[in-house]
Coordinates of C-alpha atoms and ligand atoms in Angstrom, one line a residue:
M1 CA 0.0 0.0 0.0
K2 CA 2.9 2.3 0.7
L3 CA 3.9 1.8 -2.9
D4 CA 0.5 3.2 -4.1
L5 CA 1.1 6.3 -2.1
Q6 CA 4.5 6.9 -3.5
R7 CA 3.4 6.3 -7.0
L8 CA 0.6 8.8 -6.6
T9 CA 2.9 11.4 -5.1
A10 CA 5.7 10.9 -7.6
T11 CA 3.5 11.4 -10.6
G12 CA 3.0 14.8 -9.2
A13 CA -0.4 16.1 -10.3
I14 CA -1.1 16.8 -6.7
A15 CA 2.4 17.8 -5.5
L16 CA 2.5 21.1 -3.6
G17 CA 4.4 22.9 -6.4
Y18 CA 1.6 22.4 -8.8
A19 CA -1.0 23.9 -6.6
A20 CA -1.3 27.1 -8.5
Q21 CA -1.5 25.3 -11.8
I22 CA -4.2 23.1 -10.4
M23 CA -6.1 26.1 -9.2
A24 CA -6.0 27.6 -12.7
Q25 CA -7.2 24.4 -14.2
S26 CA -9.9 23.8 -11.7
A27 CA -11.2 27.4 -12.1
K28 CA -12.2 26.4 -15.6
K29 CA -13.8 23.1 -14.7
P30 CA -16.7 22.5 -12.3
M31 CA -15.7 20.5 -9.2
N32 CA -16.8 16.9 -8.9
I33 CA -17.4 15.3 -5.5
V34 CA -16.4 11.9 -4.3
Y35 CA -17.8 11.5 -0.8
I36 CA -16.7 8.3 0.9
M37 CA -18.3 7.5 4.2
S38 CA -17.8 4.3 6.2
D39 CA -20.1 3.1 9.0
D40 CA -18.7 3.2 12.5
H41 CA -15.1 4.0 11.6
S42 CA -13.4 5.5 14.6
Y43 CA -10.8 8.2 14.1
Q44 CA -8.6 6.2 16.5
T45 CA -8.2 3.6 13.7
I46 CA -7.0 6.0 11.0
S47 CA -3.2 6.5 11.1
A48 CA -3.7 10.1 9.9
Y49 CA -5.1 10.6 13.4
D50 CA -3.6 7.9 15.5
H51 CA -0.8 5.3 15.0
R52 CA -1.5 3.0 17.9
F53 CA -3.7 0.5 16.2
I54 CA -3.4 0.4 12.4
E55 CA -1.7 2.0 9.4
T56 CA -4.1 3.3 6.7
P57 CA -1.9 4.7 4.0
N58 CA -4.6 5.2 1.4
I59 CA -7.0 7.1 3.7
D60 CA -4.0 9.0 5.0
W61 CA -3.3 10.1 1.4
I62 CA -6.3 12.4 1.6
A63 CA -4.9 14.1 4.6
Q64 CA -1.4 14.3 3.2
H65 CA -2.6 16.0 0.1
G66 CA -5.4 17.9 1.7
T67 CA -6.7 18.6 5.1
R68 CA -7.3 16.8 8.4
F69 CA -10.1 18.1 10.6
T70 CA -9.1 17.8 14.2
N71 CA -12.4 18.9 15.6
S72 CA -15.1 17.2 13.5
F73 CA -18.3 16.1 15.2
V74 CA -21.8 14.7 14.5
A75 CA -25.1 16.0 15.6
N76 CA -26.7 12.7 16.7
S77 CA -24.3 9.7 16.9
L78 CA -26.2 7.0 15.0
S79 CA -26.4 5.9 11.4
G80 CA -29.8 7.0 10.0
P81 CA -29.8 10.2 11.9
S82 CA -26.3 11.1 10.8
R83 CA -27.1 10.4 7.2
A84 CA -30.3 12.5 7.4
C85 CA -28.2 15.4 8.9
M86 CA -25.7 15.2 6.2
L87 CA -28.2 15.1 3.3
T88 CA -30.3 18.0 4.6
G89 CA -27.8 20.1 6.5
K90 CA -30.2 20.2 9.4
H91 CA -30.4 18.8 12.9
S92 CA -32.5 15.7 13.6
H93 CA -35.6 17.4 14.9
A94 CA -35.6 19.6 11.7
N95 CA -35.2 16.7 9.2
G96 CA -37.5 14.4 11.2
F97 CA -35.1 11.4 11.3
T98 CA -34.4 11.3 15.0
D99 CA -33.6 7.6 15.4
N100 CA -33.1 4.4 13.4
T101 CA -36.7 3.4 13.6
K102 CA -37.8 6.4 11.5
T103 CA -38.5 6.7 7.8
F104 CA -36.8 9.5 5.9
D105 CA -39.1 11.9 4.2
G106 CA -37.5 11.8 0.8
S107 CA -39.7 14.7 -0.4
Q108 CA -37.7 17.2 1.6
Q109 CA -34.9 19.3 0.4
T110 CA -31.5 17.6 0.2
Y111 CA -28.2 18.7 -1.3
P112 CA -28.1 15.9 -4.0
K113 CA -31.5 17.3 -5.3
L114 CA -30.1 20.8 -5.4
L115 CA -27.0 19.6 -7.2
Q116 CA -29.1 17.7 -9.7
K117 CA -31.0 20.9 -10.4
A118 CA -27.7 22.6 -11.0
G119 CA -26.8 20.1 -13.7
Y120 CA -24.8 17.5 -11.6
Q121 CA -25.0 13.7 -12.1
T122 CA -25.6 12.2 -8.7
A123 CA -25.1 8.6 -7.5
M124 CA -25.6 6.9 -4.2
I125 CA -23.9 3.5 -3.7
G126 CA -23.8 1.3 -0.6
K127 CA -25.4 1.6 2.9
W128 CA -28.3 4.0 2.8
H129 CA -30.2 3.1 6.0
L130 CA -33.0 5.7 5.7
T131 CA -35.8 3.1 4.9
S132 CA -37.5 5.1 2.1
N133 CA -36.0 4.9 -1.3
P134 CA -33.3 7.4 -2.2
T135 CA -34.4 10.6 -3.9
G136 CA -32.2 13.1 -5.7
F137 CA -30.0 10.5 -7.4
D138 CA -29.6 9.7 -11.1
Y139 CA -28.3 6.3 -10.0
W140 CA -28.7 4.4 -6.8
D141 CA -27.6 1.0 -5.7
I142 CA -28.1 0.5 -2.0
L143 CA -27.7 -2.3 0.5
I144 CA -30.9 -3.4 2.2
A145 CA -31.0 -1.9 5.7
Q146 CA -27.7 -2.7 7.4
G147 CA -26.6 -4.9 4.6
H148 CA -24.4 -8.0 4.9
Y149 CA -20.7 -8.5 4.7
Y150 CA -20.9 -11.6 2.5
N151 CA -22.9 -11.9 -0.7
P152 CA -25.0 -8.9 0.1
D153 CA -28.4 -8.0 -1.3
F154 CA -28.8 -4.7 -3.0
I155 CA -31.7 -2.6 -4.4
C156 CA -30.5 -1.2 -7.7
N157 CA -32.6 1.6 -8.9
G158 CA -35.7 -0.2 -7.4
K159 CA -34.7 -3.8 -8.3
R160 CA -33.5 -6.3 -5.7
V161 CA -30.2 -8.1 -6.6
Q162 CA -27.8 -10.3 -4.7
R163 CA -24.1 -9.9 -5.5
H164 CA -21.4 -12.5 -4.8
G165 CA -18.4 -11.5 -2.8
Y166 CA -17.3 -9.2 0.0
V167 CA -19.2 -6.0 0.6
T168 CA -16.4 -3.4 0.6
N169 CA -15.1 -4.7 -2.7
I170 CA -18.5 -4.9 -4.2
V171 CA -19.5 -1.3 -3.2
T172 CA -16.2 0.0 -4.6
D173 CA -16.6 -2.0 -7.8
L174 CA -20.1 -0.5 -8.3
A175 CA -18.8 3.0 -7.6
L176 CA -15.9 2.6 -10.2
D177 CA -18.3 1.1 -12.7
W178 CA -20.6 4.0 -12.3
L179 CA -17.7 6.4 -12.8
S180 CA -16.5 4.6 -15.8
N181 CA -19.6 3.4 -17.6
K182 CA -22.9 4.7 -16.1
R183 CA -22.6 8.5 -15.7
D184 CA -23.1 11.2 -18.3
K185 CA -19.5 12.3 -18.7
T186 CA -20.5 15.7 -20.1
K187 CA -21.7 16.7 -16.6
P188 CA -20.0 17.2 -13.3
F189 CA -20.7 14.5 -10.8
C190 CA -21.3 13.8 -7.1
L191 CA -20.8 10.2 -6.0
L192 CA -21.7 9.1 -2.5
L193 CA -19.8 5.8 -1.8
H194 CA -21.1 4.5 1.6
N195 CA -19.4 1.5 3.1
K196 CA -21.2 -0.9 5.3
A197 CA -17.9 -1.7 6.9
P198 CA -16.7 -1.6 9.7
H199 CA -20.1 -1.9 11.3
R200 CA -20.9 -4.7 13.7
V201 CA -20.1 -7.7 13.4
W202 CA -16.7 -6.7 12.0
S203 CA -16.4 -9.5 9.5
P204 CA -13.1 -9.5 7.5
D205 CA -12.7 -10.3 3.9
T206 CA -11.3 -13.9 3.4
C207 CA -8.0 -12.5 2.2
D208 CA -7.5 -10.5 5.3
L209 CA -8.5 -13.1 7.9
D210 CA -4.9 -13.8 9.0
L211 CA -3.7 -10.2 9.2
Y212 CA -2.4 -8.8 12.5
N213 CA -2.6 -12.3 14.2
D214 CA 0.3 -11.5 16.5
K215 CA -0.5 -7.9 17.2
L216 CA -1.4 -7.1 20.8
Y217 CA -3.5 -3.9 21.1
P218 CA -3.0 -1.6 24.1
L219 CA -5.9 -1.7 26.5
P220 CA -7.4 1.8 27.1
D221 CA -6.6 3.3 30.5
N222 CA -10.3 3.5 31.3
F223 CA -11.3 0.0 30.0
Y224 CA -12.4 -1.0 33.6
D225 CA -14.4 2.2 34.1
D226 CA -16.8 2.1 37.1
Y227 CA -19.0 4.9 35.8
K228 CA -19.0 6.7 39.1
G229 CA -21.0 9.9 39.0
R230 CA -22.4 9.0 35.6
P231 CA -25.7 7.1 36.0
A232 CA -26.5 7.0 32.2
A233 CA -23.1 5.6 31.5
A234 CA -23.7 3.0 34.2
K235 CA -27.0 2.0 32.5
Q236 CA -25.6 1.3 29.0
E237 CA -25.5 -2.1 27.4
M238 CA -22.5 -1.8 25.1
S239 CA -19.8 -3.2 27.3
I240 CA -17.2 -5.5 25.9
I241 CA -17.2 -7.5 29.1
K242 CA -20.9 -8.0 29.5
D243 CA -22.6 -7.3 26.2
M244 CA -20.2 -8.4 23.5
D245 CA -21.5 -11.7 22.3
L246 CA -19.1 -14.7 22.0
V247 CA -20.8 -16.4 19.1
Y248 CA -22.2 -13.4 17.2
D249 CA -19.6 -10.7 17.7
L250 CA -16.5 -12.8 18.3
K251 CA -17.4 -15.6 15.9
M252 CA -16.9 -18.5 18.4
A253 CA -19.6 -20.8 16.9
D254 CA -18.0 -24.1 17.4
K255 CA -18.8 -27.2 15.3
E256 CA -19.4 -29.2 18.5
N257 CA -22.1 -26.7 19.4
E258 CA -20.8 -26.3 23.0
I259 CA -20.4 -22.6 23.1
H260 CA -23.6 -20.7 23.7
S261 CA -24.5 -17.1 24.2
N262 CA -27.5 -14.9 23.7
P263 CA -29.9 -17.1 21.6
E264 CA -31.1 -14.3 19.3
L265 CA -27.5 -13.2 18.6
E266 CA -26.3 -16.7 18.2
E267 CA -29.0 -17.2 15.5
L268 CA -27.9 -14.0 13.8
G269 CA -24.3 -15.2 13.8
R270 CA -25.3 -18.5 12.2
C271 CA -27.3 -16.6 9.5
N272 CA -24.2 -14.6 8.6
Y273 CA -22.2 -17.8 8.4
N274 CA -24.8 -19.5 6.3
R275 CA -24.8 -16.7 3.7
M276 CA -21.3 -17.7 2.7
T277 CA -20.4 -20.0 -0.1
P278 CA -18.6 -23.3 0.7
S279 CA -15.3 -21.7 -0.4
Q280 CA -15.8 -18.6 1.7
R281 CA -16.8 -20.8 4.7
A282 CA -13.7 -23.0 4.2
Q283 CA -11.4 -20.0 4.5
W284 CA -13.4 -18.6 7.4
D285 CA -13.2 -22.0 9.3
A286 CA -9.4 -22.3 8.6
H287 CA -9.0 -19.0 10.5
Y288 CA -11.5 -19.3 13.3
D289 CA -11.6 -23.0 14.1
P290 CA -8.1 -23.0 15.7
I291 CA -8.9 -19.8 17.7
I292 CA -12.1 -21.5 18.9
K293 CA -10.2 -24.6 19.9
K294 CA -7.6 -22.6 21.8
F295 CA -10.4 -20.5 23.5
K296 CA -12.2 -23.7 24.7
E297 CA -9.0 -25.1 26.1
A298 CA -8.1 -21.9 27.9
G299 CA -11.3 -21.7 30.0
L300 CA -10.8 -18.0 30.6
T301 CA -12.7 -16.1 33.2
G302 CA -12.7 -12.6 34.8
K303 CA -10.2 -10.1 33.5
A304 CA -8.4 -12.7 31.3
L305 CA -11.7 -13.3 29.4
A306 CA -12.4 -9.5 29.2
E307 CA -9.1 -8.8 27.7
W308 CA -9.2 -11.7 25.4
K309 CA -12.6 -10.4 24.1
Y310 CA -11.0 -7.0 23.6
Q311 CA -8.2 -8.4 21.5
R312 CA -10.5 -10.5 19.4
Y313 CA -12.7 -7.5 18.7
M314 CA -9.8 -5.3 17.8
H315 CA -8.3 -7.9 15.5
D316 CA -11.5 -8.3 13.4
Y317 CA -12.2 -4.5 13.4
M318 CA -8.6 -3.8 12.1
R319 CA -8.9 -6.4 9.4
V320 CA -12.1 -4.8 8.2
I321 CA -10.5 -1.4 8.2
H322 CA -7.6 -2.8 6.1
S323 CA -10.0 -3.8 3.4
I324 CA -11.6 -0.3 3.4
D325 CA -8.2 1.3 3.1
R326 CA -7.2 -1.0 0.2
N327 CA -10.5 -0.1 -1.6
I328 CA -10.0 3.6 -1.1
G329 CA -6.6 3.2 -2.7
R330 CA -8.5 1.8 -5.8
V331 CA -10.7 4.9 -5.9
I332 CA -7.8 7.3 -5.6
N333 CA -5.9 5.5 -8.3
Y334 CA -9.0 5.5 -10.6
L335 CA -9.3 9.3 -10.2
K336 CA -5.6 9.7 -10.8
E337 CA -5.5 7.5 -13.9
N338 CA -8.6 9.2 -15.3
D339 CA -7.2 12.7 -14.8
L340 CA -9.9 13.6 -12.3
L341 CA -7.7 14.6 -9.4
D342 CA -7.5 18.2 -10.6
N343 CA -11.2 18.9 -10.4
T344 CA -12.5 16.4 -7.8
M345 CA -12.9 16.9 -4.1
I346 CA -12.5 13.7 -2.1
V347 CA -14.1 13.5 1.3
Y348 CA -13.5 10.7 3.8
T349 CA -15.6 10.4 6.9
S350 CA -17.7 8.1 9.0
D351 CA -21.4 8.3 10.1
Q352 CA -20.1 8.7 13.6
G353 CA -17.2 7.8 15.9
F354 CA -16.9 4.5 17.8
Y355 CA -15.5 3.1 21.0
M356 CA -12.4 1.0 20.7
G357 CA -12.7 -0.2 24.3
E358 CA -12.6 3.2 25.9
H359 CA -14.9 3.1 29.0
G360 CA -15.0 -0.6 28.3
W361 CA -17.2 -0.1 25.3
F362 CA -18.0 -0.8 21.7
D363 CA -20.8 1.1 19.8
K364 CA -21.5 4.9 19.9
R365 CA -24.6 7.0 20.7
F366 CA -23.1 9.0 23.7
M367 CA -22.1 12.6 23.4
Y368 CA -18.7 11.6 24.9
E369 CA -15.8 12.4 22.7
E370 CA -15.1 9.0 21.0
S371 CA -18.6 8.8 19.5
F372 CA -19.4 12.5 19.2
R373 CA -16.3 13.0 17.1
T374 CA -16.0 11.6 13.6
P375 CA -13.0 11.5 11.3
L376 CA -13.0 14.0 8.5
L377 CA -10.3 14.3 5.8
V378 CA -10.8 16.3 2.6
Y379 CA -8.7 16.6 -0.5
L380 CA -9.5 19.8 -2.4
P381 CA -7.5 20.5 -5.6
G382 CA -5.7 23.8 -5.0
G383 CA -7.0 24.0 -1.5
K384 CA -5.3 24.1 1.9
H385 CA -2.9 21.4 3.2
G386 CA -2.7 20.6 6.8
D387 CA -4.9 20.7 9.9
I388 CA -8.2 22.5 10.3
K389 CA -8.9 23.1 14.0
E390 CA -12.3 24.8 13.8
M391 CA -15.2 22.8 15.2
V392 CA -17.3 21.5 12.3
Q393 CA -20.3 19.2 12.4
N394 CA -22.0 16.9 9.9
I395 CA -24.8 19.4 9.3
D396 CA -22.0 21.5 7.6
Y397 CA -21.4 19.0 4.8
A398 CA -24.4 19.9 2.7
P399 CA -23.8 23.6 2.6
T400 CA -20.1 23.0 2.0
I401 CA -20.7 20.8 -1.1
L402 CA -23.4 23.2 -2.4
D403 CA -20.9 26.1 -2.0
L404 CA -18.2 24.2 -3.8
A405 CA -20.7 23.5 -6.7
G406 CA -21.6 27.2 -6.8
V407 CA -25.2 26.5 -5.8
N408 CA -27.0 29.0 -3.5
I409 CA -27.3 27.6 0.1
P410 CA -30.9 27.7 1.1
S411 CA -31.6 29.8 4.2
D412 CA -33.3 27.0 6.1
I413 CA -30.0 24.9 6.1
Q414 CA -28.7 25.0 9.7
G415 CA -25.1 24.0 9.0
V416 CA -22.4 26.4 7.7
S417 CA -20.2 26.0 4.7
F418 CA -16.6 25.2 5.7
L419 CA -15.4 25.7 2.1
P420 CA -13.5 28.9 3.1
L421 CA -11.6 26.8 5.7
L422 CA -10.7 24.3 3.0
E423 CA -9.5 27.1 0.8
G424 CA -7.2 28.2 3.6
K425 CA -9.1 31.5 4.3
K426 CA -9.3 32.9 7.8
V427 CA -12.9 32.9 8.9
K428 CA -13.9 35.5 11.5
N429 CA -16.6 34.5 14.0
W430 CA -16.5 30.8 13.3
R431 CA -18.9 28.9 15.7
K432 CA -17.7 28.6 19.3
S433 CA -20.1 25.9 20.4
L434 CA -21.8 22.8 19.1
Y435 CA -25.2 21.4 19.7
Y436 CA -26.0 17.6 20.1
H437 CA -29.2 15.7 20.6
Y438 CA -29.6 11.9 20.8
Y439 CA -33.0 10.2 20.9
E440 CA -33.0 6.4 20.5
Y441 CA -34.2 5.1 23.8
P442 CA -35.4 2.6 25.0
A443 CA -33.4 0.6 22.4
E444 CA -30.5 -1.7 21.8
H445 CA -27.5 -0.7 24.0
S446 CA -29.7 1.3 26.4
V447 CA -28.2 4.7 26.0
C448 CA -30.6 7.3 27.5
K449 CA -31.8 10.3 25.5
H450 CA -29.6 13.4 25.9
Y451 CA -28.7 16.7 24.5
G452 CA -25.8 19.0 25.2
V453 CA -23.4 21.7 24.3
R454 CA -19.7 21.5 23.6
T455 CA -17.2 24.4 23.5
S456 CA -13.5 24.1 22.8
R457 CA -12.9 23.3 26.5
Y458 CA -16.1 22.1 28.1
S459 CA -18.9 19.6 27.5
L460 CA -22.3 19.9 29.3
I461 CA -24.7 17.0 28.8
H462 CA -28.3 16.6 30.0
F463 CA -29.6 13.0 30.1
Y464 CA -33.4 13.1 30.3
D465 CA -36.5 10.9 30.3
D466 CA -35.5 7.8 32.2
V467 CA -32.3 8.9 33.9
N468 CA -32.5 12.6 34.6
S469 CA -29.0 13.9 35.2
W470 CA -26.5 16.5 34.1
E471 CA -22.8 16.0 33.4
L472 CA -20.1 18.6 33.0
Y473 CA -16.5 17.9 31.8
D474 CA -13.4 20.0 31.6
L475 CA -12.0 18.4 28.5
K476 CA -8.6 20.0 29.1
K477 CA -8.2 18.4 32.5
D478 CA -10.2 15.3 31.9
P479 CA -10.2 14.4 28.2
E480 CA -11.4 10.8 28.9
Q481 CA -14.5 12.2 30.7
M482 CA -14.2 10.2 33.8
H483 CA -14.9 12.9 36.3
N484 CA -18.3 14.6 36.2
I485 CA -17.9 18.0 37.8
Y486 CA -21.5 19.1 37.5
G487 CA -22.7 20.5 40.8
E488 CA -19.3 20.7 42.3
K489 CA -18.4 23.8 44.2
G490 CA -16.8 26.5 42.1
T491 CA -18.5 25.4 38.8
E492 CA -21.7 27.5 39.3
K493 CA -20.7 30.3 37.0
L494 CA -19.4 28.0 34.3
T495 CA -22.5 25.9 34.5
K496 CA -24.8 28.9 34.1
K497 CA -22.8 30.2 31.1
L498 CA -22.9 26.8 29.4
K499 CA -26.6 26.4 30.1
D500 CA -27.2 29.8 28.6
E501 CA -25.2 28.8 25.5
L502 CA -27.2 25.5 25.3
H503 CA -30.5 27.3 25.4
K504 CA -29.3 29.8 22.9
L505 CA -28.5 26.9 20.5
Q506 CA -31.8 25.2 21.1
D507 CA -33.5 28.5 20.2
Q508 CA -31.3 29.1 17.2
Y509 CA -31.9 25.6 15.8
D510 CA -35.5 25.6 16.9
D511 CA -35.4 22.3 18.8
P512 CA -38.9 21.8 20.4
I513 CA -37.3 20.2 23.4
R514 CA -36.6 23.7 24.7
F515 CA -40.2 24.2 25.5
T516 CA -40.4 21.2 27.8
L517 CA -37.0 21.0 29.4
K518 CA -35.6 24.5 29.2
D519 CA -35.7 25.3 32.9
N520 CA -33.9 22.3 34.2
Ligands
SGN1 C1 -27.5 -2.7 14.8 C2 -26.4 -3.3 15.8 C3 -26.2 -2.4 16.9 C4 -26.0 -0.9 16.5 C5 -27.1 -0.5 15.6 C6 -27.1 0.9 15.1 N1 -26.8 -4.6 16.3 O1 -28.7 -2.8 15.4 O2 -25.0 -2.8 17.7 O3 -25.8 -0.1 17.6 O4 -27.2 -1.4 14.5 O5 -25.9 1.1 14.3 S1 -26.7 -5.9 15.3 O6 -27.0 -7.0 16.2 O7 -27.6 -5.7 14.2 O8 -25.3 -5.9 14.8 S2 -26.0 2.1 13.2 O9 -24.6 2.5 12.9 O10 -26.5 1.5 12.0 O11 -26.7 3.2 13.7
CA2 CA1 -22.9 3.8 12.1

């Protein structure tokens, strides 16, 4: 993979010295957009952000030749809601898709529709997860619901079709096929390439099963968090120790049928296995059977079992990331080989962040940093190189893309275009605080409803409905959010200031919750 990078760099269309030339070229041509989004990809597992777990040279290419956002956040850390925020540029209460049980109202304004009106060709390929059929796309080929890793079913422009192979390869193949053969090449394009991976249950491609076998991942400091002073965190059901399922999540379905876990999850695990072809299954078994055997012999309990589960989880997750990275290399190479790098913006992001064992967790949902944040890397021909530190949120993607395409940003869009930041301009009065609101409760993983405000230093969160509690963190002193200082002596003035800011944002974004819970 390193080779790919060098090759791309050496050929030079994107080397720094050519920036002015590229600007001049791109001034003549309209910008295309390749928007790549994975599902549950943590910034911790992208080496442009963090080298502890995995190297991702192809994803890093985007940061090396473009920008890395160091303060990128979502508005509601869950798949469907995030996707709705991105398409509309509006918070969940405004676009109506507050949790994964909702159906997206496809008649509303979205940025792909506005791009289409402006003469763009638009395509949506991969995980969609908004229940209603996509609108605003010339071509769409989507996974059904969450989609499957092996031999997944798609709906292609309304028709159901099963494709053979591994999901990340297939989604990339479809995207490259659309770019090569299915679009109107006289028009600028916007391609949304949405991976299913690395969503639960982190199933690697057969060719990646044996990667990282000997790697030992560092255990997060707060893996054995006791959730003191944080009642909502104590109530969650996303713990590696108690909720990560042996058969389903960790693939310990033994042929002797001796290992049992949650019956429903076991069943789901077997369904995944049964989707495979005999040849895929043989490769799968060759990898997992010896691990299962060793696991049965070891008879682990307590901390040894907990840490074994953590390592197993991390191994599979990294293998799935490796396949994403390889496929992103294919997309970048395609753009390069087809002379598209001088007028195509490439975005890499995730629908939200994810826990890699921090607080003892997998999954997302909370407004704590690991899941509130999301990776965001952008390559813009002629644009800035390096870090962007301003706080951006996924409601900003729609106005940014419209801005780039020269389309007027409708006044009801709540996000703000960060195109000036990508162009390296100084922006006065950039936002100083972010608003967050999560709704899916009661539900899987048992994370209570909450909303909150985050500034560059502090995070104030209000859990409501079932658990009613406030949490306040000084992110400078306590980046892991282990010590809730809400109500502590000396925090009164700070709390008042943050609550005022929170209510200001609820008014600004018109969140109806402000009428019911404002005076808390
Ligand atoms: C599935 C997963 C959950 C996950 C949700 C939402 N369970 O229900 O672990 O939190 O999706 O994820 S599973 O048994 O189906 O794997 S989201 O990213 O799509 O919002
Ligand atoms: Ca997700």
